[in-house]
Tab-separated table of C-alpha atoms in Angstrom:
chain	number	residue	atom	x	y	z
E	782	MET	CA	1.954	1.864	21.642
E	783	ASP	CA	3.931	-0.844	19.652
E	784	ALA	CA	1.985	-1.819	16.745
E	785	ASP	CA	2.325	-5.735	17.769
E	786	GLN	CA	0.756	-4.746	21.153
E	787	HIS	CA	-2.325	-3.092	19.855
E	788	PRO	CA	-5.537	-4.184	21.526
E	789	LEU	CA	-6.979	-4.812	18.068
E	790	ARG	CA	-3.867	-6.929	16.954
E	791	ARG	CA	-5.157	-10.265	18.488
E	792	GLN	CA	-8.630	-9.694	17.139
E	793	ALA	CA	-7.227	-8.924	13.610
E	794	ASP	CA	-5.063	-12.147	13.976
E	795	ALA	CA	-8.005	-14.272	14.813
E	796	ALA	CA	-9.921	-12.751	11.799
E	797	PHE	CA	-7.113	-13.778	9.532
E	798	ILE	CA	-7.283	-17.190	10.743
E	799	ARG	CA	-10.928	-17.294	10.214
E	800	SER	CA	-10.605	-16.056	6.671
E	801	TRP	CA	-7.953	-18.566	5.818
E	802	LEU	CA	-9.961	-21.400	7.184
E	803	LYS	CA	-12.895	-20.486	4.950
E	804	ASN	CA	-10.552	-19.962	1.779
E	805	PRO	CA	-6.919	-20.830	2.160
E	806	LEU	CA	-6.392	-20.266	-1.561
E	807	LYS	CA	-7.779	-17.010	-1.622
E	808	MET	CA	-5.735	-15.762	1.193
E	809	GLY	CA	-2.666	-16.964	-0.290
E	810	ALA	CA	-0.772	-16.962	3.075
E	811	VAL	CA	-0.580	-18.985	6.225
E	812	SER	CA	-0.161	-16.119	8.432
E	813	PRO	CA	-0.142	-12.319	8.245
E	814	SER	CA	2.925	-10.455	6.901
E	815	SER	CA	5.646	-9.923	9.420
E	816	ARG	CA	6.822	-6.613	10.364
E	817	ALA	CA	10.217	-7.120	8.815
E	818	LEU	CA	8.485	-7.711	5.568
E	819	GLY	CA	6.306	-4.575	6.091
E	820	ARG	CA	9.275	-2.531	6.779
E	821	ARG	CA	10.943	-3.521	3.810
E	822	MET	CA	7.980	-2.597	1.590
E	823	ALA	CA	7.398	0.822	3.377
E	824	GLU	CA	11.346	1.456	2.635
E	825	ALA	CA	10.598	1.151	-1.208
E	826	VAL	CA	8.050	4.030	-1.079
E	827	PRO	CA	9.862	7.296	-2.266
E	828	GLU	CA	9.607	10.642	-0.751
E	829	GLY	CA	6.980	12.973	-1.911
E	830	PRO	CA	5.397	14.682	-3.768
E	831	ALA	CA	3.680	16.432	-0.840
E	832	ASP	CA	0.144	15.953	-1.853
E	833	GLY	CA	0.917	12.333	-3.121
E	834	VAL	CA	-1.334	9.291	-2.089
E	835	VAL	CA	0.023	6.001	-1.297
E	836	VAL	CA	-2.423	3.199	-2.135
E	837	GLU	CA	-2.283	-0.103	-0.211
E	838	LEU	CA	-3.933	-3.151	-1.718
E	839	GLY	CA	-4.909	-5.919	0.183
E	840	PRO	CA	-3.877	-4.723	3.752
E	841	GLY	CA	-5.523	-7.360	5.515
E	842	THR	CA	-4.954	-7.093	9.408
E	843	GLY	CA	-2.868	-4.045	8.915
E	844	VAL	CA	0.679	-5.152	9.454
E	845	VAL	CA	2.053	-3.250	6.425
E	846	THR	CA	-0.427	-0.459	7.025
E	847	ALA	CA	1.268	0.196	10.369
E	848	CYS	CA	4.655	0.173	8.901
E	849	LEU	CA	3.730	2.736	6.292
E	850	LEU	CA	2.551	5.093	9.031
E	851	GLU	CA	5.603	4.511	11.019
E	852	ALA	CA	7.730	5.351	8.003
E	853	GLY	CA	6.137	8.838	7.968
E	854	ILE	CA	3.189	8.572	5.578
E	855	ALA	CA	0.460	10.745	6.876
E	856	PRO	CA	-2.786	8.940	7.550
E	857	ASP	CA	-4.841	11.194	5.211
E	858	HIS	CA	-2.317	10.407	2.331
E	859	LEU	CA	-2.959	6.695	2.662
E	860	ALA	CA	-5.704	4.808	1.089
E	861	CYS	CA	-6.306	1.126	1.787
E	862	LEU	CA	-8.395	-1.114	-0.520
E	863	GLU	CA	-9.656	-4.238	1.124
E	864	TYR	CA	-11.995	-6.785	-0.036
E	865	SER	CA	-13.082	-8.356	3.187
E	866	ALA	CA	-15.834	-6.344	5.257
E	867	GLU	CA	-14.465	-7.797	8.408
E	868	PHE	CA	-10.789	-6.509	7.845
E	869	CYS	CA	-12.231	-3.168	6.805
E	870	THR	CA	-14.042	-2.850	10.222
E	871	LEU	CA	-11.001	-3.833	12.057
E	872	LEU	CA	-8.720	-1.409	9.809
E	873	ARG	CA	-11.104	1.487	10.431
E	874	ALA	CA	-11.086	0.862	14.211
E	875	ARG	CA	-7.207	0.541	14.255
E	876	PHE	CA	-6.384	3.307	11.982
E	877	PRO	CA	-9.163	5.902	12.080
E	878	ARG	CA	-7.627	8.705	10.035
E	879	VAL	CA	-6.505	6.321	7.198
E	880	HIS	CA	-8.886	5.966	4.158
E	881	VAL	CA	-10.142	2.628	4.118
E	882	LEU	CA	-12.143	1.438	1.049
E	883	GLN	CA	-14.061	-1.768	0.756
E	884	GLY	CA	-13.737	-3.261	-2.997
E	885	ASP	CA	-11.924	-5.581	-5.344
E	886	ALA	CA	-8.219	-4.324	-6.087
E	887	TYR	CA	-8.500	-6.226	-9.319
E	888	GLU	CA	-11.569	-3.843	-10.209
E	889	PRO	CA	-10.702	-0.541	-8.401
E	890	PRO	CA	-14.071	1.082	-7.160
E	891	ALA	CA	-15.032	4.570	-8.184
E	892	ALA	CA	-14.531	5.704	-4.643
E	893	LEU	CA	-10.659	5.351	-5.129
E	894	ALA	CA	-10.732	7.645	-8.102
E	895	HIS	CA	-12.911	10.116	-6.092
E	896	LEU	CA	-10.458	9.983	-3.298
E	897	LEU	CA	-7.492	10.732	-5.701
E	898	ASP	CA	-9.421	13.448	-7.217
E	899	GLY	CA	-6.423	14.551	-9.299
E	900	ARG	CA	-3.671	14.192	-6.531
E	901	PRO	CA	-0.606	12.223	-7.792
E	902	LEU	CA	-0.045	8.515	-6.712
E	903	ARG	CA	3.115	8.326	-4.788
E	904	ALA	CA	3.352	4.612	-4.790
E	905	VAL	CA	1.138	1.497	-4.728
E	906	VAL	CA	1.925	-1.084	-2.145
E	907	SER	CA	0.219	-4.620	-2.623
E	908	SER	CA	-0.141	-7.603	-0.501
E	909	LEU	CA	-2.527	-9.141	-2.960
E	910	PRO	CA	-1.916	-13.026	-3.331
E	911	LEU	CA	-1.199	-12.453	-7.041
E	912	MET	CA	-0.216	-16.211	-7.455
E	913	THR	CA	-3.726	-17.521	-6.788
E	914	ARG	CA	-4.892	-15.907	-9.956
E	915	PRO	CA	-4.039	-16.751	-13.643
E	916	GLU	CA	-1.106	-14.703	-15.165
E	917	PRO	CA	-3.374	-12.809	-17.185
E	918	ASP	CA	-5.286	-11.566	-14.357
E	919	ARG	CA	-1.929	-10.686	-12.500
E	920	ALA	CA	-0.470	-8.755	-15.296
E	921	ARG	CA	-3.799	-6.879	-15.897
E	922	ALA	CA	-3.864	-5.826	-12.158
E	923	ILE	CA	-0.257	-4.494	-12.263
E	924	ALA	CA	-0.606	-2.706	-15.377
E	925	ARG	CA	-3.792	-1.104	-14.344
E	926	TYR	CA	-1.965	0.649	-11.606
E	927	LEU	CA	1.460	1.355	-13.469
E	928	ASP	CA	-0.982	3.211	-15.860
E	929	LEU	CA	-1.890	5.700	-13.164
E	930	LEU	CA	1.448	6.000	-11.309
E	931	PRO	CA	3.678	8.785	-12.497
E	932	PRO	CA	6.964	7.854	-14.310
E	933	GLY	CA	9.228	6.267	-11.961
E	934	ALA	CA	6.630	5.792	-9.143
E	935	PRO	CA	6.836	2.282	-7.816
E	936	PHE	CA	4.374	-0.612	-7.632
E	937	ILE	CA	5.571	-2.702	-4.832
E	938	GLN	CA	4.498	-6.266	-4.372
E	939	PHE	CA	5.897	-9.013	-2.274
E	940	SER	CA	5.954	-12.648	-3.441
E	941	TYR	CA	6.805	-15.974	-1.831
E	942	ALA	CA	7.580	-17.444	-5.314
E	943	PHE	CA	11.189	-17.947	-6.906
E	944	ALA	CA	9.797	-16.050	-10.053
E	945	PRO	CA	8.145	-12.757	-10.110
E	946	PRO	CA	4.355	-12.887	-10.148
E	947	VAL	CA	4.474	-11.126	-13.434
E	948	ARG	CA	7.375	-10.847	-15.924
E	949	ALA	CA	8.498	-7.267	-16.400
E	950	GLU	CA	7.859	-7.347	-20.135
E	951	ARG	CA	4.302	-8.417	-19.702
E	952	VAL	CA	3.432	-4.865	-18.060
E	953	ASP	CA	6.115	-2.957	-20.025
E	954	ALA	CA	8.171	-2.132	-16.807
E	955	GLY	CA	11.436	-2.617	-15.071
E	956	THR	CA	11.735	-4.335	-11.797
E	957	THR	CA	14.055	-4.751	-8.748
E	958	VAL	CA	14.052	-7.458	-6.451
E	959	SER	CA	14.939	-7.599	-2.779
E	960	PRO	CA	16.942	-10.154	-0.966
E	961	TRP	CA	14.971	-12.939	0.720
E	962	ILE	CA	13.096	-11.505	3.955
E	963	LYS	CA	13.749	-14.674	6.094
E	964	ARG	CA	11.872	-13.401	9.057
E	965	ASN	CA	8.550	-13.816	7.539
E	966	LEU	CA	6.350	-17.084	7.281
E	967	PRO	CA	6.988	-18.403	4.492
E	968	PRO	CA	10.018	-16.305	3.509
E	969	ALA	CA	9.207	-13.504	0.820
E	970	ARG	CA	10.912	-11.045	-1.546
E	971	VAL	CA	9.709	-7.458	-2.338
E	972	ILE	CA	9.414	-6.752	-5.975
E	973	THR	CA	9.195	-3.193	-7.352
E	974	TYR	CA	7.891	-2.552	-10.881
E	975	ARG	CA	8.507	0.965	-12.370
E	976	ARG	CA	7.907	2.490	-15.725
E	977	ASP	CA	10.098	5.431	-17.256
E	978	ALA	CA	8.845	8.383	-18.835
E	979	GLY	CA	8.829	6.663	-22.366
E	980	ARG	CA	6.798	3.610	-21.188
E	981	ALA	CA	4.262	5.393	-18.734
E	982	GLY	CA	0.692	5.923	-19.839
E	983	ARG	CA	0.828	3.939	-23.268
E	984	GLU	CA	-2.421	2.041	-22.208
E	985	ALA	CA	-4.205	4.676	-19.725
E	986	LEU	CA	-7.188	3.495	-18.341
E	987	PRO	CA	-9.428	6.595	-18.280
E	988	ALA	CA	-12.603	4.911	-17.116
E	989	PHE	CA	-11.022	4.389	-13.820
E	990	ALA	CA	-8.706	7.516	-13.634
E	991	VAL	CA	-11.558	9.937	-14.266
E	992	VAL	CA	-14.839	9.457	-12.758
E	993	PRO	CA	-17.712	11.877	-12.734
E	994	LYS	CA	-18.303	13.327	-9.393
């Protein structure tokens, strides 16, 4: 079944509208991400390693999640970290084999470290509304995940803004920026942050990376 025709998609869209009406600034968007944007983000995820885990931040209604699965990422190698309990329920119903964790992506829960359990991070794919937060919060969030990613592995973020949500030098990384994806409301670009071997791990966060079992 096409992802746009999934029986839970209408319910998910209604949940998005309810959440937006309650707190539009926190949502940071007037509609869920388009499949065109989701596919572009999925294309930025590199191949392998075979046991690598892709972490999706702020999956919301699951548009990008569906694109990641369609791109060939195995459900048991995909972990979605979502703040909203309502969205978590919908995601678990729609993607029963994907790991759906409820929590704040700015303060990753111990459950995420338990799930990784030593497996490498293949990529972090973020739909967080970063521009609704102060720049220090944005930089800290991106740096937190770059510290965990292997050298060269991407932190993939979309943005509606003309400027990147965080300047590359603030997180000691390089960036690439996609063309505008016009089939999205509003148009967006995909910004990919990467650290090379010399930059990676300079300010690791062992409290998150290693959690007692």
